[in-house]
Coordinates of C-alpha atoms and ligand atoms in Angstrom, one line a residue:
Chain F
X187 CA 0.0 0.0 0.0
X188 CA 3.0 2.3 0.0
X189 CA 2.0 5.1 -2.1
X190 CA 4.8 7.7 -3.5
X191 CA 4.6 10.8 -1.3
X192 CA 3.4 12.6 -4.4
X193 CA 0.8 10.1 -5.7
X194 CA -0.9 10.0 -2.3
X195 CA -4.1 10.4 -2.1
X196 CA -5.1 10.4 1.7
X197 CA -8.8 8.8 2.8
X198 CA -10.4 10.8 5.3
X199 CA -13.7 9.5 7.7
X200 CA -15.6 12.7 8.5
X201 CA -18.9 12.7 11.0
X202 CA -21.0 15.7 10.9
X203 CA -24.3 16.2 12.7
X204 CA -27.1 15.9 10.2
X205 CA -28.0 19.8 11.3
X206 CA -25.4 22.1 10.6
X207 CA -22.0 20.7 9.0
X208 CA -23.7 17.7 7.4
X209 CA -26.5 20.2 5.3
X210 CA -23.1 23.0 4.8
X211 CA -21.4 19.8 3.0
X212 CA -25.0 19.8 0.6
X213 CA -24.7 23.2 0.5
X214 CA -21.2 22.9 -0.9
X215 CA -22.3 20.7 -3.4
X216 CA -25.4 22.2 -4.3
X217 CA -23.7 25.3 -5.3
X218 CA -21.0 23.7 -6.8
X219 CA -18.0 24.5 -5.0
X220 CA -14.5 22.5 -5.8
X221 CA -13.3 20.6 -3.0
X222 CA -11.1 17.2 -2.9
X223 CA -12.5 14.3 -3.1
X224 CA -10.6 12.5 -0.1
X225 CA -13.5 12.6 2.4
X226 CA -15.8 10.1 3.0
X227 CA -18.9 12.0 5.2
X228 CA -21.1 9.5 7.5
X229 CA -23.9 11.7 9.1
X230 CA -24.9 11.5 12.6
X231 CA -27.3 13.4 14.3
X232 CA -26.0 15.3 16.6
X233 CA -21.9 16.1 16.9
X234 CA -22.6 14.6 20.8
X235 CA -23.4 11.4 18.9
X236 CA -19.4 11.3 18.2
X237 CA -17.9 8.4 20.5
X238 CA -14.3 8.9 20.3
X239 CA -14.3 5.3 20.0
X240 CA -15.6 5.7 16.6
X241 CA -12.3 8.4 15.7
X242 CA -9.9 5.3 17.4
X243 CA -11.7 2.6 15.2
X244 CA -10.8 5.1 11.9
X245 CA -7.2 6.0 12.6
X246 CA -6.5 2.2 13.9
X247 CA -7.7 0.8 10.4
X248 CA -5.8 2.9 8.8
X249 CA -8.0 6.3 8.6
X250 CA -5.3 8.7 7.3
X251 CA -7.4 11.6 8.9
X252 CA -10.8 12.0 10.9
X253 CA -12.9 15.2 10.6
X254 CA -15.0 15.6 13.2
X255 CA -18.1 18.7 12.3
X256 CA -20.9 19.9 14.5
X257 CA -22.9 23.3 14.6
X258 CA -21.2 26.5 16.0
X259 CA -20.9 26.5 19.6
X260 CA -24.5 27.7 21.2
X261 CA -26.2 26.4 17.9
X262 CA -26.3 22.7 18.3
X263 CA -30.2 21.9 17.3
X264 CA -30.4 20.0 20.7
X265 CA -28.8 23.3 22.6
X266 CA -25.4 21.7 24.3
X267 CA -24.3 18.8 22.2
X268 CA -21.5 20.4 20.7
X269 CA -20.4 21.5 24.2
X270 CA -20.4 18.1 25.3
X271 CA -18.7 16.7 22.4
X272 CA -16.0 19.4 22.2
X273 CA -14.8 18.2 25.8
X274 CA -15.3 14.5 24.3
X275 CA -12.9 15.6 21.4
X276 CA -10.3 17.8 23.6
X277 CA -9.6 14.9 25.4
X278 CA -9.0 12.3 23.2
X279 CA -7.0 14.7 21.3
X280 CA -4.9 15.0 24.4
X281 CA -4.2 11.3 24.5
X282 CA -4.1 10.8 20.6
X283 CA -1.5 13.8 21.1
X284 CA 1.2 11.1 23.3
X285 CA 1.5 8.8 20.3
X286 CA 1.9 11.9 17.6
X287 CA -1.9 10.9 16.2
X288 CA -3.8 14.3 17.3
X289 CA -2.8 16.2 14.0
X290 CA -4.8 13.6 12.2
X291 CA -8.0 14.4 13.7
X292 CA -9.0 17.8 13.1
X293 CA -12.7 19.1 13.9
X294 CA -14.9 22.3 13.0
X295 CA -17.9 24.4 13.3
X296 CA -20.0 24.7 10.0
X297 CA -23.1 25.6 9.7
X298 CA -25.9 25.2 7.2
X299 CA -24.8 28.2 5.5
X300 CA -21.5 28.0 4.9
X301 CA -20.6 26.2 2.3
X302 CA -17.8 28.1 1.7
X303 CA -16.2 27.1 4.7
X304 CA -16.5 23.7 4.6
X305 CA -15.0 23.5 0.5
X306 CA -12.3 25.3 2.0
X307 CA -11.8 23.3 5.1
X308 CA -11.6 19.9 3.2
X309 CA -8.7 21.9 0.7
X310 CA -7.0 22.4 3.9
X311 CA -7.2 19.1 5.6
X312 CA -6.6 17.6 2.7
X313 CA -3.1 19.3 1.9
X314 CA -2.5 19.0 5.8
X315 CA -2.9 15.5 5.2
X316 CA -0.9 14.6 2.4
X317 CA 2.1 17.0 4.2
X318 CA 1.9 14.1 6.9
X319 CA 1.7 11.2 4.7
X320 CA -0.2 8.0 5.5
X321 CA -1.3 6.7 8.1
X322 CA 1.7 4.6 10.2
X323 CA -1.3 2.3 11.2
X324 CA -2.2 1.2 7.9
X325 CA 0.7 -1.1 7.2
X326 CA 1.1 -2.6 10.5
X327 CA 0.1 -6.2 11.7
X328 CA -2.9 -4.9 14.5
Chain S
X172 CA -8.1 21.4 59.1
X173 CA -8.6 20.8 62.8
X174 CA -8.5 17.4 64.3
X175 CA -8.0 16.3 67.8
X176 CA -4.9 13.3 69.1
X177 CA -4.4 9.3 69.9
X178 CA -2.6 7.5 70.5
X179 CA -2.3 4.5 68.0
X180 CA -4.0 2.1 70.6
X181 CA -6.9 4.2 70.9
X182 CA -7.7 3.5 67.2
X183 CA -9.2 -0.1 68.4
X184 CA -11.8 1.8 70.4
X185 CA -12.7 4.3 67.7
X186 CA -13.3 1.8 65.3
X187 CA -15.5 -0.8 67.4
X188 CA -17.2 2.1 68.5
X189 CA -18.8 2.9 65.3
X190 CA -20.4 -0.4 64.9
X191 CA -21.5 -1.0 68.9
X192 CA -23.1 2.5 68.2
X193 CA -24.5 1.7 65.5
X194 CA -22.7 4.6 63.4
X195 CA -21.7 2.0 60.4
X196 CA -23.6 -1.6 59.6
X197 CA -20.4 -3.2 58.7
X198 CA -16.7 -2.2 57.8
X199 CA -14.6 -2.6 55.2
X200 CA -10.7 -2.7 56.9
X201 CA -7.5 -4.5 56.4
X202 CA -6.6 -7.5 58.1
X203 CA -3.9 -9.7 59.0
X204 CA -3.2 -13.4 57.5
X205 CA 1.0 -14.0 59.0
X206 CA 3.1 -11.7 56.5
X207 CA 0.0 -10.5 54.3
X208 CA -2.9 -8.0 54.6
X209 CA -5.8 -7.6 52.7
X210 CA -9.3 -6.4 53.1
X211 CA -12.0 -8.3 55.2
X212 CA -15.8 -6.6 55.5
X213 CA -16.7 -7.0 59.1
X214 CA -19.9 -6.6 61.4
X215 CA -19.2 -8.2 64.6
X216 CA -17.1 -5.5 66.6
X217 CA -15.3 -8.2 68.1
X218 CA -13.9 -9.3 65.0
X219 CA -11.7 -5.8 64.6
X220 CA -8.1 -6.5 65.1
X221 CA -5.9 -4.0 66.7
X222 CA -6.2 -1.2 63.8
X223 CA -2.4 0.0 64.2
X224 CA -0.7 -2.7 63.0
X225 CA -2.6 -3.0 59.6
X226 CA -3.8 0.3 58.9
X227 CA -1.0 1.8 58.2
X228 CA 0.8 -1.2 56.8
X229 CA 2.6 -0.1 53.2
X230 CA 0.5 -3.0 51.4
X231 CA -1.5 -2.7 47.9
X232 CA -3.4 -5.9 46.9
X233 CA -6.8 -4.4 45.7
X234 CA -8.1 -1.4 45.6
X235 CA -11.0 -1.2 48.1
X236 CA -13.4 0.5 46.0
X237 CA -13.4 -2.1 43.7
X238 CA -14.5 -4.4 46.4
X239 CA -17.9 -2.1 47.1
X240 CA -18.4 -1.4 43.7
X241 CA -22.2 -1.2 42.4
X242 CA -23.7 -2.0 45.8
X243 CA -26.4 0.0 46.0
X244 CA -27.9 -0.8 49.6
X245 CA -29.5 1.3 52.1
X246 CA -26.6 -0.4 55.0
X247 CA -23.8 2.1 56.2
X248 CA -20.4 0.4 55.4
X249 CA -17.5 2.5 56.9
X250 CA -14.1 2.2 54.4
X251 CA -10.8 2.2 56.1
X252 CA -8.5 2.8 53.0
X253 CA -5.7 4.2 51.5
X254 CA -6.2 8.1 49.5
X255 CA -6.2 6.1 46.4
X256 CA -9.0 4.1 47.1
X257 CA -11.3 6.4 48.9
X258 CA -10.5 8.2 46.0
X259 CA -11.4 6.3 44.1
X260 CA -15.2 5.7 46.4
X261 CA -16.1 9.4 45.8
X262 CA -15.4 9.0 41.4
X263 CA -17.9 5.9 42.0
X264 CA -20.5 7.9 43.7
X265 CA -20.2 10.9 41.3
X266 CA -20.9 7.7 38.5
X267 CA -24.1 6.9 40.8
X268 CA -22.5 3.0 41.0
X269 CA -22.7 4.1 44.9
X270 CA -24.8 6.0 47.4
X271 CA -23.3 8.6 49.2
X272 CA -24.9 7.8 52.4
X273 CA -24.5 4.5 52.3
X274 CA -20.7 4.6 52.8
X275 CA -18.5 6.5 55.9
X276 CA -15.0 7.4 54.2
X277 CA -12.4 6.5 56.6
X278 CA -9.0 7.8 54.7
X279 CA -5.1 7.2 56.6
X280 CA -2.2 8.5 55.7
X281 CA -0.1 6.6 53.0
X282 CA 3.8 6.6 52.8
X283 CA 3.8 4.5 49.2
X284 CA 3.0 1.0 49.3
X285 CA 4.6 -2.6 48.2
X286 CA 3.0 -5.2 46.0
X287 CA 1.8 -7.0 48.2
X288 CA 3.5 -10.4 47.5
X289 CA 6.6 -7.9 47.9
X290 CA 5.8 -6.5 51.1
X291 CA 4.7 -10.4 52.7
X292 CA 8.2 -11.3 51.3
X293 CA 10.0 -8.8 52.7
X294 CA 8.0 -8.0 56.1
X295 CA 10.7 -8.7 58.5
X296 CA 12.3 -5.7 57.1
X297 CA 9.3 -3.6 56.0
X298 CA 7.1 -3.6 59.5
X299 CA 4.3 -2.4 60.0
X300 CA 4.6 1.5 59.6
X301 CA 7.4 3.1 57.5
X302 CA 8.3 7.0 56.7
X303 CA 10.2 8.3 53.7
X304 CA 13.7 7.7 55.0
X305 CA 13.0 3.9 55.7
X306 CA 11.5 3.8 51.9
X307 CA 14.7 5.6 50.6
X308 CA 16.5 2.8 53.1
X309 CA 14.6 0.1 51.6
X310 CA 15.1 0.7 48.2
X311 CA 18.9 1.0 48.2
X312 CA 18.4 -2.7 49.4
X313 CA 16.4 -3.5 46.2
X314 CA 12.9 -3.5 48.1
X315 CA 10.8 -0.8 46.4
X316 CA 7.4 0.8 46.6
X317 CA 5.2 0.6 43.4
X318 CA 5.7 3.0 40.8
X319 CA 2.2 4.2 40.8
X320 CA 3.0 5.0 44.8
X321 CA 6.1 6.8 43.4
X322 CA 4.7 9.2 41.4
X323 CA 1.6 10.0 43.7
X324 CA 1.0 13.1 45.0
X325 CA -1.7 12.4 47.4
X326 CA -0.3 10.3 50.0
X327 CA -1.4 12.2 53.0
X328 CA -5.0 12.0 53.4
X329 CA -7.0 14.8 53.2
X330 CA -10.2 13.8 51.6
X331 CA -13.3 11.2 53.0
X332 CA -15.4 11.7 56.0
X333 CA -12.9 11.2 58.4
X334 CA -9.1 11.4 58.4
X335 CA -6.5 9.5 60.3
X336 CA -3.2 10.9 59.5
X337 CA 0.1 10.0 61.2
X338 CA 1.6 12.8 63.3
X339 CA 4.4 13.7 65.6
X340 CA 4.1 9.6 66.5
X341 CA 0.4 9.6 67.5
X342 CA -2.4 10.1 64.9
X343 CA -4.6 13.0 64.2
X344 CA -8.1 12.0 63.8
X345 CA -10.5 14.7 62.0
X346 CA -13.8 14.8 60.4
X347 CA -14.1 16.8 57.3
X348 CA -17.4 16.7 56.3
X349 CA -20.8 16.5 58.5
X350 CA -21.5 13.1 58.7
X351 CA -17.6 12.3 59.4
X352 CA -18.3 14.9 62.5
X353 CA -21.0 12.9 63.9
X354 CA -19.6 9.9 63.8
X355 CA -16.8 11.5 65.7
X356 CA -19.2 12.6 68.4
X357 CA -21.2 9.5 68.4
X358 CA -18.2 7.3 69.6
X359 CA -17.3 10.1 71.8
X360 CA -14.2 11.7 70.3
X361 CA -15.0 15.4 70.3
X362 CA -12.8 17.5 68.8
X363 CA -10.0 19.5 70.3
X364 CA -9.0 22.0 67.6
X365 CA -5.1 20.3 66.9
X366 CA -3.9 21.9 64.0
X367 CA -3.7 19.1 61.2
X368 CA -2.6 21.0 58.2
X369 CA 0.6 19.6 56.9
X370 CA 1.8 21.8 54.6
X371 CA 5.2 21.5 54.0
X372 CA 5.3 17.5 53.9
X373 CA 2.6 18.2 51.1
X374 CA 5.0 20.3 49.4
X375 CA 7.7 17.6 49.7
X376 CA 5.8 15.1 48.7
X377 CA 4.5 16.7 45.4
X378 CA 8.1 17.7 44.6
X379 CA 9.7 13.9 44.9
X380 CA 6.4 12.6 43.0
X381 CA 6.8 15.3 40.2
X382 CA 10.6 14.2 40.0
X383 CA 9.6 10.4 40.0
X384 CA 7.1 10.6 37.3
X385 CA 9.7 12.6 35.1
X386 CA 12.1 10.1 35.2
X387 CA 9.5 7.1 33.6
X388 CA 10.3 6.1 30.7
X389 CA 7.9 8.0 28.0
X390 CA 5.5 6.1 25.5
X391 CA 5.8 8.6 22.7
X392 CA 4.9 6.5 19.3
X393 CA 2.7 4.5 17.8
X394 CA 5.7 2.3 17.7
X395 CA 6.5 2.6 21.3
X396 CA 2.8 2.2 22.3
X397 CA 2.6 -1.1 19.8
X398 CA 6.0 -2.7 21.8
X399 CA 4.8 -1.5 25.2
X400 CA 1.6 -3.4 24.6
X401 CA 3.4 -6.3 22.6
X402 CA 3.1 -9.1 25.7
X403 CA -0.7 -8.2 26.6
X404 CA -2.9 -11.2 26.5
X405 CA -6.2 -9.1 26.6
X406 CA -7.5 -10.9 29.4
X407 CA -8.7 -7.7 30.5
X408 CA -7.5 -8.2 34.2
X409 CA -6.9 -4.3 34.1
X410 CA -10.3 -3.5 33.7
X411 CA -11.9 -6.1 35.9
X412 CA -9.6 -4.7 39.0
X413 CA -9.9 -0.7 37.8
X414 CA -12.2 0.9 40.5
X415 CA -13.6 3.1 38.2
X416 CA -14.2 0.6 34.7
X417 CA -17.6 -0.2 35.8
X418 CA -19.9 -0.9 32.6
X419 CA -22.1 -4.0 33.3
X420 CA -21.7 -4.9 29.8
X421 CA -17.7 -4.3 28.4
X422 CA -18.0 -3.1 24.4
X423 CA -14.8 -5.7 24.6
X424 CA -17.0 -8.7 25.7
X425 CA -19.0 -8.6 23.0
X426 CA -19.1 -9.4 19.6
X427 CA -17.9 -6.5 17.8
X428 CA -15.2 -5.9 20.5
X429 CA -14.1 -9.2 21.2
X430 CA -14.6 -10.5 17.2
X431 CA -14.4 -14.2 16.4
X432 CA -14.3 -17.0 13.4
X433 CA -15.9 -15.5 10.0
X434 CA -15.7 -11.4 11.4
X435 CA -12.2 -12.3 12.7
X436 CA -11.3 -13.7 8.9
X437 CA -12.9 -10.6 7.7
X438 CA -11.5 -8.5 9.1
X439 CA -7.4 -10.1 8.5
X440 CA -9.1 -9.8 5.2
X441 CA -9.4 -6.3 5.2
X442 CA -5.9 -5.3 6.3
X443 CA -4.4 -8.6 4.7
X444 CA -3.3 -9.8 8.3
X445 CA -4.3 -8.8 12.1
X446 CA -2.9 -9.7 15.4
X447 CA -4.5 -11.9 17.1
X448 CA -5.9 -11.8 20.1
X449 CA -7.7 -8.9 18.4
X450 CA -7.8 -5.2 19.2
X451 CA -5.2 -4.9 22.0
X452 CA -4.8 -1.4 21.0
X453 CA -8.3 -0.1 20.6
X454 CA -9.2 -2.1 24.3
X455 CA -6.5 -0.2 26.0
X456 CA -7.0 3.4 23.9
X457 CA -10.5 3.1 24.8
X458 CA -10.3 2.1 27.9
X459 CA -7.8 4.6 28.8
X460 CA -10.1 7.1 27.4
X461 CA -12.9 5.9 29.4
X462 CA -10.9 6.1 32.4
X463 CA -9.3 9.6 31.5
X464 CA -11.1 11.9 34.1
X465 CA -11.8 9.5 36.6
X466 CA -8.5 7.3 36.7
X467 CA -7.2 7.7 40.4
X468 CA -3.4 6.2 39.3
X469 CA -3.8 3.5 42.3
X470 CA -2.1 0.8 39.9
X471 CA -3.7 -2.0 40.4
X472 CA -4.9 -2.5 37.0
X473 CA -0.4 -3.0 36.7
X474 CA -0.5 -5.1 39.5
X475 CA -2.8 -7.4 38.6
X476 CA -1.3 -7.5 34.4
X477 CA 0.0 -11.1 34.8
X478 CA 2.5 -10.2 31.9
X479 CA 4.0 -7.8 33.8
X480 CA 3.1 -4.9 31.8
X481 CA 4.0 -1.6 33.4
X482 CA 0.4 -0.2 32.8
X483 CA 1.3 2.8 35.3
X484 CA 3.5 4.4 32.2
X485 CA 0.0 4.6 30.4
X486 CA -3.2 4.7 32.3
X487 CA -2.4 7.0 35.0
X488 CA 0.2 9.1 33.2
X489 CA -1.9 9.7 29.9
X490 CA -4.8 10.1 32.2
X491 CA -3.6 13.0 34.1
X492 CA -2.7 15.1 31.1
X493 CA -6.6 14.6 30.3
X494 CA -7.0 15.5 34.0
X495 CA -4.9 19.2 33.7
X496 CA -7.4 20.3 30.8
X497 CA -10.4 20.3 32.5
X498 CA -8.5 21.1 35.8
X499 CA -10.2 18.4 37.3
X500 CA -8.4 16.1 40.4
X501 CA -11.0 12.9 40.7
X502 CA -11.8 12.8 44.4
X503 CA -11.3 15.7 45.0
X504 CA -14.4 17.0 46.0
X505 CA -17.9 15.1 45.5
X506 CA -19.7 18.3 44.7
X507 CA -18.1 19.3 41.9
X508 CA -19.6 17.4 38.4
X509 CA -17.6 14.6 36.0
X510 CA -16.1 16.8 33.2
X511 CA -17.6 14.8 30.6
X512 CA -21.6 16.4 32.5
X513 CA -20.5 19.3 32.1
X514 CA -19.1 22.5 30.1
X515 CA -18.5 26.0 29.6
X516 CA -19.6 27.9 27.0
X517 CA -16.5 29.3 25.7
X518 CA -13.2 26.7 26.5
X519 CA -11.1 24.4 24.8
X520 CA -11.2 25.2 20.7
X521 CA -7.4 25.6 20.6
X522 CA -7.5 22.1 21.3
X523 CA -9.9 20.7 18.6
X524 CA -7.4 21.5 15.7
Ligands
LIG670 S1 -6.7 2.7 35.3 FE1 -5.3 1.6 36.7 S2 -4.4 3.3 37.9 FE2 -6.3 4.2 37.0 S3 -7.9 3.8 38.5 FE3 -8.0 2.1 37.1 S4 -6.7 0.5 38.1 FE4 -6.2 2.5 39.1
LIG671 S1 -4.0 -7.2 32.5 FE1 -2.2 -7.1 31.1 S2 -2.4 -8.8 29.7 FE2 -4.4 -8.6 30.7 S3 -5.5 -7.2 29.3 FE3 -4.5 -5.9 30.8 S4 -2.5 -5.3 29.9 FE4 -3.3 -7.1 28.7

């Protein structure tokens, strides 16, 4: 699976709440902005749905980068999900962080309306992600 | 903190006192068996043995919240422990797997501990009570205290119902909170106002433990964190002795955690091989995460690794770095909420990129 640093083309898991980053990720597509193709979106409901186990399961099958999206703080659709989930994330960050993981796993507040941002978020995580090259985990016997 | 003075013999009384007066149903306190102590859960007052010669004793076989675990009963049980463990008591009633009336937290003072088939081995030169110098003493023989003991900060007790701390060769006996104050008063010990604070041995203490916990060897890569874990067996004897793991039903037991036959084949499909037993590092990542805020570094889940694994390096370590975000000391205080129940509006988005 060794790809040529060039060549690489890095798979990223994103979960969005169906609310707010899930319907900017339409509206990015709807109005036809260019973004890369490297993520692969599943939609939850709510960014509080995120178990960190699910971020572990991604980058220890060989997940080259996990974006985790949710409403803007003091917008979540079920008032304090996001709250609950951005302590969720900051601390598996913090351990993911130990092993060198943590720039891997990047999350952001989108809302329905900006479909701006999220085209130019995916640009970014993308290039951030081929910078670091694939995943160690991928090629190891787990 | 104000407290009032025993001796060490009057502990006997003190503690048979608060089951003839019907303070406590039962308690939980160590015992005796030739060269070993563990934990035995009495209710005949009779049956205490003379508490100064195994309180104190520098012994860790379980940790005694793991004993009283998910026993929700309307009883009293009164817990003579260690910081660690009643420690670890307060996390468990924050996670409603105990009442907070059903249990009177009695916490001594710690000076580090042995394994405890180190400290039976070695008793004739351990003893029943040691300080920091006879630690240092010991260990330049070879005879050392655990490395989660090491690096702990909160030997002296300070937290519970009711303190027993070790001072100027008596003991100190305090209640902190209003229920540790009657039961004070109900056996009869009312409180002269002896100054308890220990300040600068707290000081000391944290300095040597900050010192120690430097000087462990780091797991800093993937790499390092796949060889650390190389030897482990997943029998999951860490999480069955952790205090605070304390799902009914593991993720790890079942079939999607624990996979087997055709989703085992599957899945060294997938990746074109897999170690086997499967998913030694997600168990431990997630169950470290589980544990972040609550973790109390005890170290039994290290003791109890039969392959020796030095599980303090992880759990306890990675744990308090999750710990020092949210500012957040578990058993501290049983007022103040599990960070994962709670939030501020603004916090934390410099750590989400
Ligand atoms: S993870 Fe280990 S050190 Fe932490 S509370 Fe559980 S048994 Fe104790
Ligand atoms: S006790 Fe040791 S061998 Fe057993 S699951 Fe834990 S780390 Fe692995």
């Amino acid at each position: 699976m060794e790809e040529e640093k060039g060549g690489f083309e890095p798979k990223i898991i994103g979960f969005t709440c169906n609310w707010c980053t899930y319907a900017g990720a339409d509206l990015a597509g709807t109005s036809r902005k260019k973004y890369p193709p490297n993520i692969r979106l599943i939609r939850l409901m709510c960014s509080g749905r995120i178990d960190p186990m699910f971020v572990l399961k991604a980058l220890l099958n060989g997940a080259d980068g996990v974006f985790l999206g949710g409403c803007h703080p003091g917008e979540c659709h079920y008032i304090k999900g996001n709250f609950y989930a951005r302590r969720r994330i900051a601390a598996l960050r913090t351990i993911l962080k130990q092993f060198g993981l943590d720039n891997r796993v990047r999350s952001e507040w989108c809302s329905a309306s900006e479909g701006d941002k999220f085209a130019r978020i995916m640009k970014e995580m993308a290039e951030e992600i081929k910078q670091l090259g694939p995943n160690p985990m991928r090629d190891k016997i787990l | 903190m104000k407290g009032t003075e025993l001796k060490y013999d009057d502990l006997e009384g003190f503690l048979k006192g608060l089951i003839e007066n019907k303070v406590i149903d039962a308690l939980i306190m160590p015992h005796r068996v030739g060269n070993k102590v563990s934990y035995m859960l009495v209710r005949e007052k009779n049956k205490i043995e003379p508490p100064a010669s195994v309180i104190f004793a520098p012994s860790f076989g379980v940790n005694a919240a793991n004993v009283i675990k998910g026993w929700m009963i309307d009883n009293k049980v009164g817990i003579v422990a260690k910081p660690c463990e009643i420690r670890a008591v307060i996390e468990l009633i924050k996670l409603k797997q105990l009442n907070e009336e059903s249990v009177l937290l009695i916490t001594v003072d710690c000076s580090g501990a042995f394994k405890n088939e180190d400290y039976a081995e070695h008793y004739a030169e351990i003893g029943n009570l040691v300080d920091s110098a006879k630690i240092k003493e010991l260990e330049g023989k070879g005879i050392s205290i655990r490395e989660a003991c090491a690096i702990c900060e909160n030997r002296l007790a300070d937290i519970g119902d009711i303190i027993i701390a070790r001072v100027n060769g008596k003991v100190g006996v305090a209640g902190l909170t209003e229920m540790g104050v009657e039961a004070l008063s109900a056996v009869g010990l009312l409180l002269e106002a002896k100054d308890l604070e220990r300040k600068e041995e707290k000081e000391r203490i944290v300095a040597e433990a900050r010192k120690r916990l430097e000087e462990l060897p780091k797991i800093d890569s993937v790499e390092a964190l796949e060889e650390f874990l190389q030897d482990c067996i997943l029998c999951k004897n860490c999480r069955d002795v952790c205090p605070v793991c304390y799902c009914k039903e593991c993720f790890f037991d079942q079939p999607l955690g624990n996979p087997a036959g055709g989703d085992l084949l599957n899945l060294a499909e997938l990746r074109g091989a897999i170690e086997v037993p499967a998913n030694q590092l997600l168990y431990h990542l997630t169950r470290v995460y589980h544990v972040c805020t609550t973790c109390v570094a005890c170290g039994a889940c290290e003791d109890a690794c039969p392959k020796s694994i030095p599980l303090t390096r992880f759990y306890p370590v990675l744990a308090q770095k999750v710990q020092e975000i949210f500012e957040y000391v578990p058993g501290r205080d049983v007022k103040e909420p599990l960070p994962f129940i709670t939030y501020k509006e603004e916090e934390l988005e410099e750590r989400l990129r």
